[in-house]
Amino acid sequence: MDHNYTYQATLAASERVNWRVEDIIGGDKRLDFAKPFMPESLARVEQLGFLTPEEKVVLNHIRGHGYLYTFGLVEEFILPFVLDHARLRLHGDDYCVRALLRFAGEEAKHIHLFKCFRENFVGSFGTRCEVIGPPHEIARAVLSHHPLAVALTILHIEWMTQRHYVESVRDNQDLDEQFKSLLRHHWMEEAQHAKLDTLMIDALSQACGPEEVDAAIDEYVQIGGMLDGGLQTQVEFDLDSLERATGRVLSEAERAEFMAVQRQAARWTFLGSGMTHANFLATLQALRPAGRARVEEIAPAFS
Ligand SMILES: [Fe+2]
Ligand SMILES: [Fe+2]
């Protein structure tokens, strides 16, 4: 693979970052509901011309709630996957074992962080926001796939997280500072995860023949299809949450427009922005150029 990532360097970077959940959430570190949480490039609320400015901010908050919940949800399968992989590598390189255990530990911390966020959100938002799940069932379905397919899914997620923060959040002055701080701290650790996942893919793919790699890429696409189904359900829940929170009842035409715009927003957020990340495509290219071509061919449906 064409990269210069090492377990030793990512371990050192992870040890330098090392924040505590207690330092970034709780106490006076509260969400400010007067401001949007999500960048418009991911939320796409402005396209919904039938919503008032206040309703658009409420929808943005609902999307922010779902965004961090979904991260917590995918981390529920990343954590056991990385632990299982670390166990296979126990008698090898010490830096590898230590870096992978920190990766797992950080995902456990992120799951905790996003649960704390949710408590804070639910305590202030006022009405219920339903979410897909339960996370352990989705995790079981994902983990039933070939390890290389799961590792590709995780790599997609790690690069996608990097992209969202760097392209849409870091220099955005309009967003709530507390929500932005959660994304910044998450991004600081995900930078190492993307590299470690690339190294895991190197190890897993070396044990596979070309046909097995092709099948794994096929299963990665299937996992994406399953997650896409979940996203559609989440958008339906978001519509209900918006009506509950604002007291507004959307007409049939408004509901259809909401579903079309928000479904595509969710698809871009969680699928398209990962599938088209240059580093994710480079890993696919190194594995199987035809696999990269296949993903690039279906990506426009998720933009
Ligand atoms: Fe994470
Ligand atoms: Fe991660």
GROMACS .gro file of C-alpha atoms and ligand atoms in nm:
model
  305
    1MET     CA    1   0.000   0.000   0.000
    2ASP     CA    2   0.121   0.348  -0.082
    3HIS     CA    3   0.140   0.529   0.254
    4ASN     CA    4   0.389   0.587   0.532
    5TYR     CA    5   0.168   0.511   0.834
    6THR     CA    6   0.323   0.321   1.125
    7TYR     CA    7   0.183   0.185   1.449
    8GLN     CA    8   0.459   0.360   1.646
    9ALA     CA    9   0.386   0.706   1.503
   10THR     CA   10   0.007   0.676   1.543
   11LEU     CA   11   0.052   0.553   1.900
   12ALA     CA   12   0.269   0.857   1.978
   13ALA     CA   13   0.014   1.093   1.817
   14SER     CA   14  -0.269   0.932   2.012
   15GLU     CA   15  -0.079   0.973   2.340
   16ARG     CA   16  -0.030   1.343   2.266
   17VAL     CA   17  -0.404   1.403   2.204
   18ASN     CA   18  -0.552   1.207   2.495
   19TRP     CA   19  -0.849   1.422   2.613
   20ARG     CA   20  -1.096   1.323   2.888
   21VAL     CA   21  -1.476   1.317   2.842
   22GLU     CA   22  -1.512   1.511   3.170
   23ASP     CA   23  -1.302   1.796   3.029
   24ILE     CA   24  -1.518   1.862   2.724
   25ILE     CA   25  -1.877   1.803   2.834
   26GLY     CA   26  -2.085   1.875   3.146
   27GLY     CA   27  -2.082   2.164   3.396
   28ASP     CA   28  -2.089   2.496   3.215
   29LYS     CA   29  -2.007   2.331   2.882
   30ARG     CA   30  -2.362   2.334   2.746
   31LEU     CA   31  -2.516   2.340   2.402
   32ASP     CA   32  -2.644   2.678   2.281
   33PHE     CA   33  -2.973   2.612   2.104
   34ALA     CA   34  -2.977   2.965   1.960
   35LYS     CA   35  -2.713   2.854   1.709
   36PRO     CA   36  -2.700   2.577   1.448
   37PHE     CA   37  -2.504   2.261   1.533
   38MET     CA   38  -2.444   2.119   1.186
   39PRO     CA   39  -2.280   2.280   0.881
   40GLU     CA   40  -2.531   2.346   0.604
   41SER     CA   41  -2.336   2.127   0.359
   42LEU     CA   42  -2.443   1.827   0.569
   43ALA     CA   43  -2.775   1.949   0.712
   44ARG     CA   44  -2.927   2.094   0.389
   45VAL     CA   45  -3.211   2.265   0.574
   46GLU     CA   46  -3.197   2.587   0.366
   47GLN     CA   47  -3.337   2.409   0.059
   48LEU     CA   48  -3.663   2.352   0.247
   49GLY     CA   49  -3.824   2.686   0.158
   50PHE     CA   50  -4.151   2.604   0.335
   51LEU     CA   51  -3.979   2.608   0.677
   52THR     CA   52  -3.942   2.932   0.875
   53PRO     CA   53  -3.588   3.037   0.984
   54GLU     CA   54  -3.669   2.914   1.339
   55GLU     CA   55  -3.795   2.578   1.211
   56LYS     CA   56  -3.478   2.538   1.004
   57VAL     CA   57  -3.266   2.581   1.318
   58VAL     CA   58  -3.479   2.320   1.499
   59LEU     CA   59  -3.428   2.077   1.210
   60ASN     CA   60  -3.056   2.151   1.216
   61HIS     CA   61  -3.050   2.052   1.586
   62ILE     CA   62  -3.244   1.732   1.511
   63ARG     CA   63  -2.988   1.649   1.242
   64GLY     CA   64  -2.705   1.724   1.488
   65HIS     CA   65  -2.859   1.489   1.742
   66GLY     CA   66  -2.891   1.215   1.479
   67TYR     CA   67  -2.537   1.280   1.353
   68LEU     CA   68  -2.368   1.216   1.686
   69TYR     CA   69  -2.607   0.930   1.767
   70THR     CA   70  -2.510   0.765   1.436
   71PHE     CA   71  -2.140   0.801   1.518
   72GLY     CA   72  -2.203   0.632   1.853
   73LEU     CA   73  -2.396   0.361   1.670
   74VAL     CA   74  -2.120   0.278   1.421
   75GLU     CA   75  -1.862   0.287   1.698
   76GLU     CA   76  -2.052  -0.002   1.857
   77PHE     CA   77  -1.926  -0.226   1.578
   78ILE     CA   78  -1.586  -0.059   1.539
   79LEU     CA   79  -1.494  -0.128   1.904
   80PRO     CA   80  -1.540  -0.511   1.901
   81PHE     CA   81  -1.390  -0.535   1.553
   82VAL     CA   82  -1.070  -0.360   1.659
   83LEU     CA   83  -1.051  -0.566   1.980
   84ASP     CA   84  -1.083  -0.889   1.779
   85HIS     CA   85  -0.815  -0.773   1.538
   86ALA     CA   86  -0.583  -0.675   1.826
   87ARG     CA   87  -0.625  -1.022   1.977
   88LEU     CA   88  -0.501  -1.178   1.651
   89ARG     CA   89  -0.191  -0.960   1.664
   90LEU     CA   90  -0.103  -1.015   2.033
   91HIS     CA   91   0.221  -1.200   1.969
   92GLY     CA   92   0.356  -0.960   1.709
   93ASP     CA   93   0.475  -0.601   1.719
   94ASP     CA   94   0.425  -0.432   2.059
   95TYR     CA   95   0.351  -0.094   1.899
   96CYS     CA   96   0.079  -0.258   1.690
   97VAL     CA   97  -0.095  -0.410   1.994
   98ARG     CA   98  -0.069  -0.090   2.196
   99ALA     CA   99  -0.190   0.132   1.908
  100LEU     CA  100  -0.489  -0.095   1.838
  101LEU     CA  101  -0.589  -0.112   2.207
  102ARG     CA  102  -0.577   0.268   2.224
  103PHE     CA  103  -0.793   0.280   1.909
  104ALA     CA  104  -1.050   0.055   2.080
  105GLY     CA  105  -1.025   0.256   2.403
  106GLU     CA  106  -1.084   0.581   2.216
  107GLU     CA  107  -1.393   0.443   2.044
  108ALA     CA  108  -1.526   0.331   2.384
  109LYS     CA  109  -1.464   0.687   2.503
  110HIS     CA  110  -1.643   0.832   2.200
  111ILE     CA  111  -1.945   0.607   2.262
  112HIS     CA  112  -1.950   0.745   2.618
  113LEU     CA  113  -1.904   1.104   2.495
  114PHE     CA  114  -2.194   1.080   2.251
  115LYS     CA  115  -2.419   0.932   2.521
  116CYS     CA  116  -2.333   1.228   2.747
  117PHE     CA  117  -2.410   1.464   2.457
  118ARG     CA  118  -2.745   1.293   2.411
  119GLU     CA  119  -2.836   1.337   2.778
  120ASN     CA  120  -2.749   1.706   2.750
  121PHE     CA  121  -2.950   1.738   2.427
  122VAL     CA  122  -3.258   1.550   2.552
  123GLY     CA  123  -3.258   1.754   2.876
  124SER     CA  124  -3.277   2.081   2.682
  125PHE     CA  125  -3.456   2.011   2.352
  126GLY     CA  126  -3.797   1.958   2.507
  127THR     CA  127  -3.950   1.695   2.279
  128ARG     CA  128  -3.853   1.340   2.184
  129CYS     CA  129  -3.618   1.263   1.893
  130GLU     CA  130  -3.653   0.901   1.790
  131VAL     CA  131  -3.347   0.717   1.657
  132ILE     CA  132  -3.274   0.393   1.468
  133GLY     CA  133  -3.130   0.092   1.642
  134PRO     CA  134  -3.068  -0.074   1.874
  135PRO     CA  135  -2.695  -0.030   1.804
  136HIS     CA  136  -2.597  -0.384   1.907
  137GLU     CA  137  -2.831  -0.534   1.644
  138ILE     CA  138  -2.689  -0.318   1.368
  139ALA     CA  139  -2.339  -0.409   1.495
  140ARG     CA  140  -2.422  -0.779   1.476
  141ALA     CA  141  -2.545  -0.746   1.117
  142VAL     CA  142  -2.231  -0.555   1.011
  143LEU     CA  143  -1.992  -0.789   1.194
  144SER     CA  144  -2.142  -1.093   1.020
  145HIS     CA  145  -1.955  -0.981   0.705
  146HIS     CA  146  -1.600  -1.063   0.592
  147PRO     CA  147  -1.343  -0.882   0.814
  148LEU     CA  148  -1.198  -0.700   0.512
  149ALA     CA  149  -1.548  -0.569   0.423
  150VAL     CA  150  -1.595  -0.446   0.780
  151ALA     CA  151  -1.248  -0.286   0.781
  152LEU     CA  152  -1.333  -0.104   0.456
  153THR     CA  153  -1.657   0.020   0.608
  154ILE     CA  154  -1.465   0.149   0.910
  155LEU     CA  155  -1.202   0.315   0.689
  156HIS     CA  156  -1.483   0.488   0.498
  157ILE     CA  157  -1.625   0.617   0.828
  158GLU     CA  158  -1.289   0.736   0.962
  159TRP     CA  159  -1.202   0.937   0.648
  160MET     CA  160  -1.557   1.069   0.622
  161THR     CA  161  -1.528   1.209   0.977
  162GLN     CA  162  -1.201   1.381   0.886
  163ARG     CA  163  -1.356   1.533   0.577
  164HIS     CA  164  -1.664   1.669   0.755
  165TYR     CA  165  -1.456   1.846   1.018
  166VAL     CA  166  -1.186   1.985   0.788
  167GLU     CA  167  -1.413   2.093   0.500
  168SER     CA  168  -1.725   2.210   0.681
  169VAL     CA  169  -1.675   2.263   1.054
  170ARG     CA  170  -1.324   2.385   1.143
  171ASP     CA  171  -1.353   2.731   0.987
  172ASN     CA  172  -1.729   2.769   1.032
  173GLN     CA  173  -1.796   3.060   1.270
  174ASP     CA  174  -2.176   3.019   1.279
  175LEU     CA  175  -2.195   2.691   1.470
  176ASP     CA  176  -2.251   2.636   1.841
  177GLU     CA  177  -1.908   2.628   2.009
  178GLN     CA  178  -1.986   2.331   2.233
  179PHE     CA  179  -2.107   2.114   1.944
  180LYS     CA  180  -1.802   2.222   1.745
  181SER     CA  181  -1.576   2.130   2.037
  182LEU     CA  182  -1.721   1.776   2.043
  183LEU     CA  183  -1.653   1.742   1.670
  184ARG     CA  184  -1.301   1.885   1.708
  185HIS     CA  185  -1.206   1.644   1.987
  186HIS     CA  186  -1.354   1.352   1.797
  187TRP     CA  187  -1.163   1.451   1.482
  188MET     CA  188  -0.833   1.475   1.673
  189GLU     CA  189  -0.853   1.104   1.757
  190GLU     CA  190  -1.016   0.986   1.435
  191ALA     CA  191  -0.707   1.110   1.246
  192GLN     CA  192  -0.511   0.821   1.402
  193HIS     CA  193  -0.796   0.574   1.347
  194ALA     CA  194  -0.797   0.629   0.971
  195LYS     CA  195  -0.427   0.540   0.959
  196LEU     CA  196  -0.463   0.236   1.185
  197ASP     CA  197  -0.754   0.110   0.981
  198THR     CA  198  -0.542   0.141   0.665
  199LEU     CA  199  -0.277  -0.073   0.840
  200MET     CA  200  -0.543  -0.327   0.942
  201ILE     CA  201  -0.657  -0.346   0.578
  202ASP     CA  202  -0.295  -0.408   0.471
  203ALA     CA  203  -0.275  -0.703   0.711
  204LEU     CA  204  -0.619  -0.847   0.628
  205SER     CA  205  -0.580  -0.814   0.250
  206GLN     CA  206  -0.243  -0.990   0.253
  207ALA     CA  207  -0.421  -1.304   0.368
  208CYS     CA  208  -0.677  -1.288   0.082
  209GLY     CA  209  -0.661  -1.388  -0.283
  210PRO     CA  210  -0.797  -1.150  -0.553
  211GLU     CA  211  -1.139  -1.316  -0.560
  212GLU     CA  212  -1.176  -1.288  -0.185
  213VAL     CA  213  -1.084  -0.918  -0.203
  214ASP     CA  214  -1.346  -0.867  -0.478
  215ALA     CA  215  -1.605  -1.043  -0.262
  216ALA     CA  216  -1.510  -0.826   0.038
  217ILE     CA  217  -1.552  -0.506  -0.167
  218ASP     CA  218  -1.889  -0.642  -0.277
  219GLU     CA  219  -1.985  -0.693   0.089
  220TYR     CA  220  -1.867  -0.340   0.174
  221VAL     CA  221  -2.120  -0.216  -0.086
  222GLN     CA  222  -2.388  -0.439   0.073
  223ILE     CA  223  -2.314  -0.297   0.421
  224GLY     CA  224  -2.352   0.052   0.269
  225GLY     CA  225  -2.692  -0.055   0.130
  226MET     CA  226  -2.802  -0.175   0.473
  227LEU     CA  227  -2.690   0.151   0.637
  228ASP     CA  228  -2.873   0.344   0.362
  229GLY     CA  229  -3.197   0.169   0.463
  230GLY     CA  230  -3.135   0.275   0.824
  231LEU     CA  231  -3.073   0.633   0.714
  232GLN     CA  232  -3.406   0.645   0.533
  233THR     CA  233  -3.584   0.536   0.852
  234GLN     CA  234  -3.388   0.799   1.047
  235VAL     CA  235  -3.504   1.073   0.806
  236GLU     CA  236  -3.867   0.961   0.863
  237PHE     CA  237  -3.806   0.985   1.238
  238ASP     CA  238  -3.652   1.331   1.189
  239LEU     CA  239  -3.966   1.450   1.011
  240ASP     CA  240  -4.180   1.329   1.304
  241SER     CA  241  -3.936   1.494   1.548
  242LEU     CA  242  -3.964   1.825   1.362
  243GLU     CA  243  -4.344   1.816   1.371
  244ARG     CA  244  -4.340   1.729   1.742
  245ALA     CA  245  -4.091   2.003   1.827
  246THR     CA  246  -4.256   2.282   1.626
  247GLY     CA  247  -4.625   2.182   1.639
  248ARG     CA  248  -4.632   2.224   1.261
  249VAL     CA  249  -4.802   1.961   1.046
  250LEU     CA  250  -4.648   1.935   0.700
  251SER     CA  251  -4.868   1.891   0.391
  252GLU     CA  252  -4.825   1.587   0.165
  253ALA     CA  253  -4.619   1.792  -0.083
  254GLU     CA  254  -4.401   1.933   0.197
  255ARG     CA  255  -4.345   1.588   0.341
  256ALA     CA  256  -4.236   1.458   0.001
  257GLU     CA  257  -3.995   1.747  -0.045
  258PHE     CA  258  -3.861   1.701   0.308
  259MET     CA  259  -3.797   1.331   0.247
  260ALA     CA  260  -3.626   1.388  -0.090
  261VAL     CA  261  -3.394   1.664   0.033
  262GLN     CA  262  -3.316   1.517   0.374
  263ARG     CA  263  -3.268   1.163   0.248
  264GLN     CA  264  -3.007   1.287   0.003
  265ALA     CA  265  -2.848   1.500   0.276
  266ALA     CA  266  -2.816   1.191   0.498
  267ARG     CA  267  -2.682   0.987   0.208
  268TRP     CA  268  -2.413   1.245   0.133
  269THR     CA  269  -2.326   1.284   0.502
  270PHE     CA  270  -2.274   0.916   0.582
  271LEU     CA  271  -2.218   0.744   0.247
  272GLY     CA  272  -2.116   0.971  -0.042
  273SER     CA  273  -1.862   1.179   0.149
  274GLY     CA  274  -1.679   0.861   0.257
  275MET     CA  275  -1.704   0.677  -0.075
  276THR     CA  276  -1.547   0.967  -0.262
  277HIS     CA  277  -1.273   1.051  -0.010
  278ALA     CA  278  -0.939   1.050  -0.199
  279ASN     CA  279  -0.760   0.839   0.064
  280PHE     CA  280  -1.040   0.581   0.079
  281LEU     CA  281  -1.036   0.555  -0.301
  282ALA     CA  282  -0.655   0.521  -0.295
  283THR     CA  283  -0.684   0.222  -0.060
  284LEU     CA  284  -0.943   0.062  -0.289
  285GLN     CA  285  -0.719   0.130  -0.588
  286ALA     CA  286  -0.425  -0.044  -0.418
  287LEU     CA  287  -0.648  -0.343  -0.333
  288ARG     CA  288  -0.827  -0.381  -0.667
  289PRO     CA  289  -0.857  -0.105  -0.930
  290ALA     CA  290  -1.186  -0.259  -1.045
  291GLY     CA  291  -1.321  -0.224  -0.688
  292ARG     CA  292  -1.242   0.146  -0.690
  293ALA     CA  293  -1.412   0.184  -1.029
  294ARG     CA  294  -1.722   0.010  -0.896
  295VAL     CA  295  -1.748   0.238  -0.591
  296GLU     CA  296  -1.690   0.548  -0.805
  297GLU     CA  297  -1.966   0.436  -1.037
  298ILE     CA  298  -2.229   0.413  -0.761
  299ALA     CA  299  -2.108   0.716  -0.559
  300PRO     CA  300  -2.306   0.984  -0.753
  301ALA     CA  301  -2.632   0.835  -0.618
  302PHE     CA  302  -2.511   0.936  -0.270
  303SER     CA  303  -2.404   1.294  -0.342
  304FE      FE  304  -1.489   0.777   1.709
  305FE      FE  305  -1.277   0.616   1.496
   0.00000   0.00000   0.00000
